[in-house]
Structures are given as C-alpha cells and as structure tokens.
Coordinates of C-alpha atoms in Angstrom, one line a residue:
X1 CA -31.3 -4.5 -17.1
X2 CA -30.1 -1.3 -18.0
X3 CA -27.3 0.9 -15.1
X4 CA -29.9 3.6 -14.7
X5 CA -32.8 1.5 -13.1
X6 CA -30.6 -0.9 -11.3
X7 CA -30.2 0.0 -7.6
X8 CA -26.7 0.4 -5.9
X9 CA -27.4 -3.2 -4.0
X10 CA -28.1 -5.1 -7.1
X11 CA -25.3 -3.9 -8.3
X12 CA -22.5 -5.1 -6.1
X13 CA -24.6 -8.7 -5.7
X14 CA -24.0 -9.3 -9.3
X15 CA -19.7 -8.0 -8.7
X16 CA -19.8 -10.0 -6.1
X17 CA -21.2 -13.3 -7.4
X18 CA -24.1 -12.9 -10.0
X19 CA -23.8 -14.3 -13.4
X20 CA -23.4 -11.0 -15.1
X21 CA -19.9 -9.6 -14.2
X22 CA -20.2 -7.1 -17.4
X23 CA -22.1 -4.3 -15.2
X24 CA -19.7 -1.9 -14.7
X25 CA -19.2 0.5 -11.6
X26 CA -18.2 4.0 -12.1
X27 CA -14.2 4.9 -10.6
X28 CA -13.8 6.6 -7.6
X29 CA -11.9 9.8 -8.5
X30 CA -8.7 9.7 -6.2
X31 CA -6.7 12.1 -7.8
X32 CA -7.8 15.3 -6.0
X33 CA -5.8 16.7 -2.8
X34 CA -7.5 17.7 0.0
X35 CA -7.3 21.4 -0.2
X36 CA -5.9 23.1 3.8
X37 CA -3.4 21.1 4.1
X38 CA -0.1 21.8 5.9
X39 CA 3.0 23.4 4.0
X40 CA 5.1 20.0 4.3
X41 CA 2.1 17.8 2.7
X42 CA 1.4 19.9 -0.1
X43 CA 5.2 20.5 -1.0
X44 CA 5.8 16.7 -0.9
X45 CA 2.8 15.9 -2.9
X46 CA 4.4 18.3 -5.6
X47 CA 7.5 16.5 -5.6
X48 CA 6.9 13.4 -6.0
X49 CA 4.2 13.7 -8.8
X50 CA 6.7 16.4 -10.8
X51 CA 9.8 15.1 -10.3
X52 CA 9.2 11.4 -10.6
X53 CA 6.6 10.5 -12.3
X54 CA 7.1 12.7 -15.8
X55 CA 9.4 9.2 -16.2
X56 CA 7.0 6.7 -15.3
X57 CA 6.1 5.6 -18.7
X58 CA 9.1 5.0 -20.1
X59 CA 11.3 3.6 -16.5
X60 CA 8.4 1.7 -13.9
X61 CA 9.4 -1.9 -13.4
X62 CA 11.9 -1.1 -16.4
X63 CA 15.0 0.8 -15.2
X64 CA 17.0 2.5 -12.3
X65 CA 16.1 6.9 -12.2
X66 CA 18.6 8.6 -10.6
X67 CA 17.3 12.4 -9.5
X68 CA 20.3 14.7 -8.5
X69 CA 19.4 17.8 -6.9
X70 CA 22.4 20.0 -5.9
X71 CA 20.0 20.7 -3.0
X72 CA 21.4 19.4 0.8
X73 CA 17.9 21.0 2.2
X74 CA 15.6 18.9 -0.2
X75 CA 14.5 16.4 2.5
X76 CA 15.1 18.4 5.0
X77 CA 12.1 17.9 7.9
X78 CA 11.4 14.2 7.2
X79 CA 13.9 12.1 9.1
X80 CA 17.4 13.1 11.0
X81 CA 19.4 11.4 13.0
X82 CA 17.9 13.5 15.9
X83 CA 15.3 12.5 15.6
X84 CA 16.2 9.0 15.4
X85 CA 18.0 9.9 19.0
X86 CA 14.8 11.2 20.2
X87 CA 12.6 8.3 19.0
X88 CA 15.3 6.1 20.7
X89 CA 14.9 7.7 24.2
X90 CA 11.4 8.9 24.3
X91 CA 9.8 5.4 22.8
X92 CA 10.1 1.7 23.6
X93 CA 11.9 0.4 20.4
X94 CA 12.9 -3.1 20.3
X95 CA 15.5 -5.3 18.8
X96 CA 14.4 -7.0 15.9
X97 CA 11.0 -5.3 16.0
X98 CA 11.8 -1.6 15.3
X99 CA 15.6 -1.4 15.2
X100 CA 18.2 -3.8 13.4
X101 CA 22.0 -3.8 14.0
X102 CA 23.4 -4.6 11.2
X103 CA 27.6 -5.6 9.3
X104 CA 29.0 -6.6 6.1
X105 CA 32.4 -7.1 6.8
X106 CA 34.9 -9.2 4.3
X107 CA 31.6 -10.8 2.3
X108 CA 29.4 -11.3 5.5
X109 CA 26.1 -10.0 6.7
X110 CA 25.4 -10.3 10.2
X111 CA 22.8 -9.1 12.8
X112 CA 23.8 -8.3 16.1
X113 CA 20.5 -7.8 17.8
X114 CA 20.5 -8.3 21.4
X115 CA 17.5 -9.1 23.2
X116 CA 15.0 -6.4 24.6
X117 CA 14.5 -2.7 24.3
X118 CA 17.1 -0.5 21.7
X119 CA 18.3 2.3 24.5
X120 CA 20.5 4.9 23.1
X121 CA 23.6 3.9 25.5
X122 CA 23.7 0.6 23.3
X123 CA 22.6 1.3 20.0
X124 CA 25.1 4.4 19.8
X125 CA 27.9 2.1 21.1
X126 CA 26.9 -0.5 18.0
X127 CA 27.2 2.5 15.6
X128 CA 30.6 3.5 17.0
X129 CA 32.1 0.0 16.6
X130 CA 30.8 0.3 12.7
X131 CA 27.4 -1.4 12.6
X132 CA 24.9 0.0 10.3
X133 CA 21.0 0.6 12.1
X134 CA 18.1 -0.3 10.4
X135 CA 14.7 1.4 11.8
X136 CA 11.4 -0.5 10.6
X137 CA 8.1 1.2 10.3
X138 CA 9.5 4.8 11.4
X139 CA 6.2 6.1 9.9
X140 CA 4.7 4.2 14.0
X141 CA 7.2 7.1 15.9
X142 CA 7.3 9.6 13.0
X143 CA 4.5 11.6 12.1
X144 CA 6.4 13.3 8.7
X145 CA 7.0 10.0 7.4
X146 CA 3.8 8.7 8.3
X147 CA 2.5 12.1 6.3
X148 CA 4.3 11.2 3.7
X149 CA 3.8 7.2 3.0
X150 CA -0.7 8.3 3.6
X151 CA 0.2 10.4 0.5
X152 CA 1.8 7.6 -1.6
X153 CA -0.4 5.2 -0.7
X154 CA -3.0 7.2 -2.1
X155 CA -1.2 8.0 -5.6
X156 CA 0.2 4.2 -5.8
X157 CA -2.5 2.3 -4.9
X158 CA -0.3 0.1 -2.6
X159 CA 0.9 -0.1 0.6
X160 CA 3.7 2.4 1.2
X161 CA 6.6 1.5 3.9
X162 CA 10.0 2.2 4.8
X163 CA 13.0 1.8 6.4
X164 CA 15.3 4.4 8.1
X165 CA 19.0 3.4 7.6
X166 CA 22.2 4.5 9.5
X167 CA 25.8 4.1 8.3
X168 CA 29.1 5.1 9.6
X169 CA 31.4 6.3 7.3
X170 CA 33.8 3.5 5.8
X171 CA 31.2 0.6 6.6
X172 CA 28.7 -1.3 4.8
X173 CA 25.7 -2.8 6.2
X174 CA 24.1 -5.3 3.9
X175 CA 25.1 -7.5 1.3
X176 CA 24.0 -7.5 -2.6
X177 CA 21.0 -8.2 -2.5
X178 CA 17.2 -7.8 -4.5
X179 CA 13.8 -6.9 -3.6
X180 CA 10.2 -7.9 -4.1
X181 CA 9.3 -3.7 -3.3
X182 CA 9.7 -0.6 -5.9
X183 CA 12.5 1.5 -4.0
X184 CA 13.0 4.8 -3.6
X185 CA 16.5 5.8 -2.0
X186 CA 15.6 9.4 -0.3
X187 CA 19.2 10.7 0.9
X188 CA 18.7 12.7 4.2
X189 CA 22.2 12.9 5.2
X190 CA 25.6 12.8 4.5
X191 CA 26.6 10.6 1.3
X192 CA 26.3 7.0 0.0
X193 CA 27.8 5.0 -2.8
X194 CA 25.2 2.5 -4.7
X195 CA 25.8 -0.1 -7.4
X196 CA 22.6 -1.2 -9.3
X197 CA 23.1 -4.8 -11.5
X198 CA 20.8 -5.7 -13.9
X199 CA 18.7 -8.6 -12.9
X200 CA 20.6 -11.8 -13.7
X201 CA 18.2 -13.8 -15.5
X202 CA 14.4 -13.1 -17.1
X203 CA 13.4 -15.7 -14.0
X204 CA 13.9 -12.3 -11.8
X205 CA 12.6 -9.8 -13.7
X206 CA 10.0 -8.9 -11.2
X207 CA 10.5 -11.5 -8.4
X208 CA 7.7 -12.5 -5.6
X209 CA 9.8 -12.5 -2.9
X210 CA 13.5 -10.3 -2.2
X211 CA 16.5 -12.6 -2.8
X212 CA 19.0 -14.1 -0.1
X213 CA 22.5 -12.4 0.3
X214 CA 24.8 -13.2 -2.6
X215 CA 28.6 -12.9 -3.0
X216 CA 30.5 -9.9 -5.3
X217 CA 31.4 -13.0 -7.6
X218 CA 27.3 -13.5 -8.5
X219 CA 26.2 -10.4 -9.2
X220 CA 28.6 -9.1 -12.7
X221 CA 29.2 -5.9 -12.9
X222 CA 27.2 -2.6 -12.7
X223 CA 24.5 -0.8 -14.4
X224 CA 25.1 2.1 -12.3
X225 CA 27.8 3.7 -10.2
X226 CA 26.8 6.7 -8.1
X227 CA 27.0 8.6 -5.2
X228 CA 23.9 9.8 -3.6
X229 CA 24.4 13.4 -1.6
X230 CA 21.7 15.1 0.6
X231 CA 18.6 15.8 -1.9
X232 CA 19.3 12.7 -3.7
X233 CA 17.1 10.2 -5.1
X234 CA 17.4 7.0 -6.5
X235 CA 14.8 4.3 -8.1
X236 CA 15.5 0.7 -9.0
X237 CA 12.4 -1.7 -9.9
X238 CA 12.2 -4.7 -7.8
X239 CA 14.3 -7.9 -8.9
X240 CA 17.3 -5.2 -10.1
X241 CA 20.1 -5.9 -7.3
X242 CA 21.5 -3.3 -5.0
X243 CA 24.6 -2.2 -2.5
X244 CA 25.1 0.5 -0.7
X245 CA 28.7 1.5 1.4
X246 CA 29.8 4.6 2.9
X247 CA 32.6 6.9 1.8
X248 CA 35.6 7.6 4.0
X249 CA 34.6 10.8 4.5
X250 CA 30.8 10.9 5.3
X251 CA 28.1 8.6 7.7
X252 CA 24.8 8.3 5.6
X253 CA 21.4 8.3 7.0
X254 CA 18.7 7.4 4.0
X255 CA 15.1 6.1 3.9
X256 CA 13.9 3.7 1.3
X257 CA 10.2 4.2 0.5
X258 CA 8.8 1.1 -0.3
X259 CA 5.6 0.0 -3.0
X260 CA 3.8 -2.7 -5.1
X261 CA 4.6 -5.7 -2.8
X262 CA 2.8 -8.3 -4.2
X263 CA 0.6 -5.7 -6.4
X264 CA 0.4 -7.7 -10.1
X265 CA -1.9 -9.1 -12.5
X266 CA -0.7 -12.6 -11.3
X267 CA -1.7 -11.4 -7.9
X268 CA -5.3 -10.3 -8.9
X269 CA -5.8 -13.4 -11.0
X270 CA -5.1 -15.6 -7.8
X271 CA -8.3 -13.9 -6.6
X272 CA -10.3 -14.0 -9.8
X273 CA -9.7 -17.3 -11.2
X274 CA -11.0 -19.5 -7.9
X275 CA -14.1 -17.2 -8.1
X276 CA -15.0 -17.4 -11.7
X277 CA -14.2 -21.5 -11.6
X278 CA -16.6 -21.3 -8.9
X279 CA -19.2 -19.5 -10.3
X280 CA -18.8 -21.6 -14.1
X281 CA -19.2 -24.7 -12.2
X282 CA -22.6 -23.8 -10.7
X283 CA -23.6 -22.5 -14.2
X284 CA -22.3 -24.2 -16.8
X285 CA -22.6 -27.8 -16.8
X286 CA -19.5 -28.5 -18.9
X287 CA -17.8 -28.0 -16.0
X288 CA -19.3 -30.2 -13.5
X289 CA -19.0 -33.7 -16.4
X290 CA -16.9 -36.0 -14.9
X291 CA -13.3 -36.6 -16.0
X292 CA -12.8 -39.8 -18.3
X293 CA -12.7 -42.5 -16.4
X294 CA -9.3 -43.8 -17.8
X295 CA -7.6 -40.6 -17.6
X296 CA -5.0 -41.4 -14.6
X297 CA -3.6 -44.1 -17.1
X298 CA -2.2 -41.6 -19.6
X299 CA -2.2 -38.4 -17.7
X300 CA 0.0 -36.6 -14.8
X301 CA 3.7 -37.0 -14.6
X302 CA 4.5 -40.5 -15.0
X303 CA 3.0 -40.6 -18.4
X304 CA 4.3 -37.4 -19.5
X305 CA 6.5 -38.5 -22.2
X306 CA 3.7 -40.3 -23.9
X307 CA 2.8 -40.1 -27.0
X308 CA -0.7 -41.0 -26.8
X309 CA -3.8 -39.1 -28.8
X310 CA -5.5 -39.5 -25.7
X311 CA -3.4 -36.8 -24.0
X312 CA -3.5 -34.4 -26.5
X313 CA -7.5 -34.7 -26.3
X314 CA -7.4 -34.4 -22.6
X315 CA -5.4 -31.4 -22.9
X316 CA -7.3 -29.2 -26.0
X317 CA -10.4 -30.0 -23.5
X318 CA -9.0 -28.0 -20.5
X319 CA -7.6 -25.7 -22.7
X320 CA -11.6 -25.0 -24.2
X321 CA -12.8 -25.0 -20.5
X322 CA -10.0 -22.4 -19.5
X323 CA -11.2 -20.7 -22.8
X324 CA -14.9 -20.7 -21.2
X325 CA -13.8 -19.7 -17.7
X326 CA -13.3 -15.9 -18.5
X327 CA -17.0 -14.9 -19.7
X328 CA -17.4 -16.5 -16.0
X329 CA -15.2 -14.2 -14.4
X330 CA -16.3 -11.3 -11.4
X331 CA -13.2 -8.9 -12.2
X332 CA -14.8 -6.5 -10.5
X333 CA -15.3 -8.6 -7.4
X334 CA -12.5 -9.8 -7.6
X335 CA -10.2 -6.1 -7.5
X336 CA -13.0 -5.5 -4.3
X337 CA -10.7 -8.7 -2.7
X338 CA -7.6 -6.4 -3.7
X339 CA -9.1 -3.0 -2.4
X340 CA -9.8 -4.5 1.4
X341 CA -6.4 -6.2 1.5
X342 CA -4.9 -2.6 0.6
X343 CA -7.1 -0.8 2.9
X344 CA -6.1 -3.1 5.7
X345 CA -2.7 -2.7 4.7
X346 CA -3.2 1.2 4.6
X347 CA -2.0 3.5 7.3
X348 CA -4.9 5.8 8.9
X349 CA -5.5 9.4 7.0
X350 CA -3.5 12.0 8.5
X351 CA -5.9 14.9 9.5
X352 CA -5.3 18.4 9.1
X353 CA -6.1 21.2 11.9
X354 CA -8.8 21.9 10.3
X355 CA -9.8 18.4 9.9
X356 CA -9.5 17.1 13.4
X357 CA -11.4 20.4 14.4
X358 CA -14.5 19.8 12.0
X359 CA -14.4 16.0 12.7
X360 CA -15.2 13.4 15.4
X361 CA -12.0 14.0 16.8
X362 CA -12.5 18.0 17.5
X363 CA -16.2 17.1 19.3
X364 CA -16.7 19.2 22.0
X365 CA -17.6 16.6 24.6
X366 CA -15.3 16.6 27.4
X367 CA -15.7 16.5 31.2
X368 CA -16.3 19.2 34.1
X369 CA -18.0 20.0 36.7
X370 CA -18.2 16.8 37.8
X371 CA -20.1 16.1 34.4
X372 CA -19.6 15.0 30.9
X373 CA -20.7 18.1 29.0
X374 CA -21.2 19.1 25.5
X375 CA -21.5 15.6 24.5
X376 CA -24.2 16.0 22.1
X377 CA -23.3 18.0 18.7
X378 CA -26.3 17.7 15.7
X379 CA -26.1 17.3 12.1
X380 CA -28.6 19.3 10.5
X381 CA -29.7 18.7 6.8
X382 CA -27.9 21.4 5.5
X383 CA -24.4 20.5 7.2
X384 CA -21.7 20.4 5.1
X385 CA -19.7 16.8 4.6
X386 CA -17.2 15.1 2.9
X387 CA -15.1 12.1 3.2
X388 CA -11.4 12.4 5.1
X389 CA -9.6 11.4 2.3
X390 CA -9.9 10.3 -0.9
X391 CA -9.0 6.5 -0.4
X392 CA -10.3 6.4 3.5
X393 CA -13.2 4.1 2.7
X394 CA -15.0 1.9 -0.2
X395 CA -17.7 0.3 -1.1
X396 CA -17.0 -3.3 -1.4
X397 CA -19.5 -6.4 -2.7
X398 CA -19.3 -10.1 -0.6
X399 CA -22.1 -12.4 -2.2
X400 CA -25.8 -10.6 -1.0
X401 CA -23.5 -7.9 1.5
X402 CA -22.2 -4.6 0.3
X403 CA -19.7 -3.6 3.2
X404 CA -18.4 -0.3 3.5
X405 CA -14.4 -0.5 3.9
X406 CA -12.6 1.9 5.9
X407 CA -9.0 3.4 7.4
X408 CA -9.3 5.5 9.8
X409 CA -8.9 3.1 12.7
X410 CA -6.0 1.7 11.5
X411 CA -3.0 1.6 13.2
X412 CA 0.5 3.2 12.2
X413 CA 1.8 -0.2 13.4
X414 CA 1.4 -2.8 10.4
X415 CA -1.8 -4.5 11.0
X416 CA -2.0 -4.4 14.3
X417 CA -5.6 -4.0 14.0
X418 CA -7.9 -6.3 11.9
X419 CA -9.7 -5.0 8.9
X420 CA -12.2 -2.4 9.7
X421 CA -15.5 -2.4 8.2
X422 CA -19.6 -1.3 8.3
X423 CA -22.5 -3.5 6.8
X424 CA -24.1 -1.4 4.9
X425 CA -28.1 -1.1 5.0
X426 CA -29.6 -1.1 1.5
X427 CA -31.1 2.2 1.9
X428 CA -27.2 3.3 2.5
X429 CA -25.6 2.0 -0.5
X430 CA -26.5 4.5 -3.1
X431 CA -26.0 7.8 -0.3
X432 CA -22.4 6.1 0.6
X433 CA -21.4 5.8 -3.1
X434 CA -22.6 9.4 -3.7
X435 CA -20.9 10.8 -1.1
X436 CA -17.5 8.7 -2.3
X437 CA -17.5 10.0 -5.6
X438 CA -18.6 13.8 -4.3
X439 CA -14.9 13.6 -2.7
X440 CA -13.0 16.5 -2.9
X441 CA -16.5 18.7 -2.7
X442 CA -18.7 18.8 0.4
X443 CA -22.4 17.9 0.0
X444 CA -25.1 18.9 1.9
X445 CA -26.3 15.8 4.5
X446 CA -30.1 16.3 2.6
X447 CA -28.4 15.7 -1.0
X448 CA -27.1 12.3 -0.1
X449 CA -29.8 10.3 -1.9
X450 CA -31.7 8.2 0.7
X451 CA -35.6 7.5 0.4
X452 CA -36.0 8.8 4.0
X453 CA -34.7 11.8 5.9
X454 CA -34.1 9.4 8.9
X455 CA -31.8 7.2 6.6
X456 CA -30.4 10.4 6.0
X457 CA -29.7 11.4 9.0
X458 CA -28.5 8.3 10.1
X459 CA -26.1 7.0 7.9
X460 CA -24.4 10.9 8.3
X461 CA -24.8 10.2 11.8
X462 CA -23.0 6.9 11.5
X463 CA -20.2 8.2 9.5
X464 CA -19.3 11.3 11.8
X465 CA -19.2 8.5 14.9
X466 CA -17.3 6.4 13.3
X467 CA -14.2 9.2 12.1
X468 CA -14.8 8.6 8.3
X469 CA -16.2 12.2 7.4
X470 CA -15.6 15.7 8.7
X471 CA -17.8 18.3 7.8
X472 CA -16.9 22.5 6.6
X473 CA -17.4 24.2 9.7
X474 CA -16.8 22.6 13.4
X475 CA -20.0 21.5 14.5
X476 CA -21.1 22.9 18.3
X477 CA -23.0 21.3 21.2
X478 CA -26.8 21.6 21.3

C-alpha cells in the first residue's frame, strides 16, 4: 500500500506491531528556535551550537575539548554563589536530596550529610571547615539553568541535568572517579585544576554505569592538565576519568551539564529486539519449532568444552534465526519506546512573555465580583497556532493506539510526575502530525486537516486546555 493513501492511524499500527516495519514516518524538524525569545536564551543557544559543536565530529564520545575564553563574564547570569545563598534561605533544600556535603582528604571521600533541611547557618559553617557542596537538580530552584538544560535537551535529544558544585580554595571534594554522562564543566567562578586519564581499559570506553572512587595509584597519569578560569569550558566523554581540586588562591563554583545517560544503540536494541522476537514468533513458524529434544545433553555451560557436531549445529541454527529476526523488527516502534522515556525524562518548555500571554496560561479567566469572569475565550477557524516547542509533544504508536506524548506538565523535579499523555481519536492523528511538522510556523486552526470542522475545533480546543499550543495573538473573552 503505497504512503500517500495510507491514513495517519494505519500507519503507526503497523510501527507499532504490524508486519511491515519498512513504512517510513517523515522526521519532525527540531532544529528551528522559537523566534521572541529572551536575550539570555538566544545568546546561549548561539554558544553552545558555535562554540562546541564545530568539534563534534571529530571529539563526541572520543576525546576531552577544552574551550578557553579569556572572558570572566562568559557565564555570567546562570549560577552564582548568591544565588546559591538565596536558594538556601528562600527554599526547603534537603540533605541528600538537593544539597551534598562533601571531602577528599588524604585519599578519602566522605559525605557529611546531616539529616533534615540544608539552612545556610550549617551549610556555610561545612564550607568554612573545607567541605565541598554539591547542589542536585538546581534547574528545580533556578529558572536560568532550567532555561538552559530545555535548550539542550532539545539539540541533544537526551535528558539534560546538572550539578552546581562549591569548593573552597585548597580543598578537593571528590575522588577520581568516571561517569556514565557526557560532561560539560561550565566555570562560573573563581578557578579549578582538572586532570582527565584516559580510560583504563577498552571494557570502559563508554561505560553503563559511573565508576566507584579509585586511588591516585589506579588511575596512571594524565591526558590533560588544566586550569579552568571564569568562562571556561571543559568536555570529557563518559568512561574518561576526572579530578578536580582548588588552587591556594581561589574557591570555585562550576556546573557540570550532563547528557546521553543511557542514550546508545545497545540501549535501543534492548527495546527492539524483545519486540521483533515477538512479532517473528507469531509469524514465522521457524520460530515457534520446538528445540531438539536432546539439546540439554550437549548444550549450556557444563558441556561447553565439548567438541561435539551437535553443538556447532545448534549454534549456526540460532545464529540463522538471529539472521531472520531483523526483517521482523519495528525500529520505528521501537525509537517511539525511546522518545516517551525522553519526554518523561524531559523538563517542561520554558515559555516566553509572549508565550504565556498567547497561551493557556495567559487566559483571562480570573475571579471578581464575587464571580469567575472571562472564563470563556474562543478559537475561531482562522486563529493562529503552533506548538510550544519544538520537542513538547509526539506522536507515538502502542499496538492499535496512537498516543499523543507531551511535556508541558512535567515537573522541574526529576519525574516527579508520571508520563503525560492524550489518546488520540483517529480523526486527530493526521491534524496532530500536521501541526507537529508545521513547528516553527503557525497554521490556521481550519488548515489542520480533519474531515469535520467540529474535529477541528476540538482537537484545537483540546490542545489549548491542555498547555501544548499557544496561538500569535492572545486570545480575549467572549
């Protein structure tokens, strides 16, 4: 069946679990900044595409960058420490939760996390004795950071964190150490010394999960010896092992941006391959014959070191059926399995003026005179839409549903919601991928191609309610 005649619904039933995963879905185009943004988003945006990534090709996953800017101001408005003061006293910040305390003193990494909330009184008394502070999740108090990580996540495709550390001059916090993250060392204040090591063996090139704590004696020596000033930044792939200490001379407050947990083709295929196995076994009846019935007496570990003709049959049959399995395989489907665990993991857009204004969030409604007033405000077929970002929702197949996923009641607190998402009506599907692809241009709410006006109408109706589109001028009450 050719693309052209085959509707939106069809579509994402065979992704999701059809036997024809070839059908291909158009990309949605996520490049494009929303245009109106403030000063600090669009200068940020510029940065980090210009001044990192003309080196992705030749040093992602590959090698430490070092960017030295000569320029104390660089950063200047994302973190400070007064703004960790203010957070401390204006916010309920736990131990452990939000705030770590924090030593590596004669080879030793300690916490000393008390119990309870982090007040100033304490935490600045820690700093003074020479303990290092570790915010998590700042991006939950700050709204800068949390403006910058919505624009990463965007541009990465992958959850964006970080951490906000503080270090008092002459100390060190943690111990050698990798990571399962890419890490970017933003220097904010002061001055820090970093050693990068190569990774030690091919084994953690890349690693799953960040390493314990290990001793000067494990590491070697070096791959890189510098000194990170104000405006600095520094990139080393995960698996490539770090340590950072303090000059005599200088505290140092940094943040380490955070991407591609978990974000690999071994990570997709643990998605795919248990839904193409499942999909060849109902199909294709090579893989539902039943395994020789003698096969325990010359297979599994005990008889590995076997010589016996009967293994070597056993095992050019699974490889033939392993051969089979990928003609069997939803990849398409599958990356939908990847896209909602990333929008769950994503923060909520961060909205412009202009945004909030024209959106759900800028609706007149309010209450007076003993009333609620203004409560109802109409979309019109000529109103002017769009999206609120570029990666704020998708379209996403699960066996016969299409669901519609979406961000923008997600929490700045790491999942503290669960995953947000609409069942989408047939008569839906192809409007809702229209409109996703429109993105960065507004349509008209009568061009969204629905059979009926009232589908229209609705599903516009639907999206405004739920915070997912704004339109180009505020709407008023009727």
């Amino acid at each position: 069946m050719e693309r052209k005649h085959m509707s939106a619904l069809s579509i994402y039933q065979s992704l999701s679990g059809g036997t024809k995963p070839q059908v291909r879905v158009k990309r949605m185009l996520m490049r494009n900044c929303i245009k109106k943004k403030n000063l600090f988003r669009r200068e940020h945006n510029h940065h980090f595409k210009v001044l990192f990534f003309p080196h992705y090709r030749e040093n992602w996953e590959k090698k430490p960058i070092l960017i030295q800017r000569q320029n104390p101001d660089y950063y200047k408005g994302l973190f400070s420490t007064a703004e960790f003061d203010r957070i401390l006293r204006n916010n309920d910040v736990q131990y452990g939760v939000n705030l770590d305390v924090t030593s590596y003193t004669n080879g030793k990494r300690e916490t000393h996390n008390p119990p309870g909330r982090a007040l100033p009184y304490t935490v600045w008394d820690f700093y003074e004795s020479g303990c290092s502070l570790r915010m998590l999740n700042p991006q939950a108090f700050s709204s800068t950071v949390w403006q910058v990580l919505s624009i990463l996540q965007e541009k990465f495709g992958s959850m964006a964190g970080a951490n906000v550390y503080l270090t008092p001059a002459r100390t060190q916090g943690f111990a050698p150490h990798y990571d399962d993250i890419e890490a970017f060392i933003l220097q904010l204040e002061g001055k820090k010394h970093w050693r990068v090591y190569n990774p030690r063996s091919e084994d953690e090139v890349l690693p799953l999960v960040s390493s314990p704590n290990f001793s000067q004696d494990e590491i070697g020596q070096p791959i890189m010896d510098v000194v990170l000033e104000a405006g600095d930044l520094l990139y080393f792939p995960r698996g490539f092992i770090h340590q950072g200490d303090c000059l005599p001379d200088a505290h140092s407050m940094h943040i380490t941006v955070s991407s591609y947990q978990r974000n690999s083709w071994g990570d997709l295929l643990l998605k795919l391959i248990p839904a193409a196995l499942e999909i060849a076994m109902e199909e294709d009846v090579e893989f539902r014959k039943g395994l020789p019935l003698d096969y325990l007496q010359f297979m599994g570990v005990q008889n590995s070191e076997k010589e016996d003709p009967r293994r070597d049959r056993f095992i050019a049959h699974i490889e033939g059926l392993m051969k089979k399995l990928v003609k069997y395989a939803p990849v398409d489907a599958a990356v939908d399995q990847k896209a909602r665990d990333f929008l769950h993991d994503c923060l909520p857009p961060v909205l412009s003026a202009e945004e909030k204004a024209s959106s759900v969030y800028g609706a007149p409604a309010r209450w007076g005179d003993g009333e609620a007033l203004d409560v109802t405000v109409q979309l019109k077929g000529q109103t002017q839409i769009r999206l609120l970002g570029a990666g704020a929702a998708r379209l996403c197949g699960d066996g016969d549903t299409v669901s519609l996923i979406y961000t923008s009641e997600n929490s700045r607190v790491y999942h503290k919601e669960e995953p947000k998402s609409i069942e989408m009506k047939a008569e839906h599907i192809d409007a809702m991928e229209f409109l996703i692809h429109s993105y960065p241009k507004f349509v008209s709410v009568a061009s969204l191609p629905c059979e009926r006006m009232e589908a229209t109408m609705s599903l516009a109706e639907l999206l405004f309610e739920k915070g997912l589109i704004h339109t180009a001028e505020p709407l008023t009450a009727e």
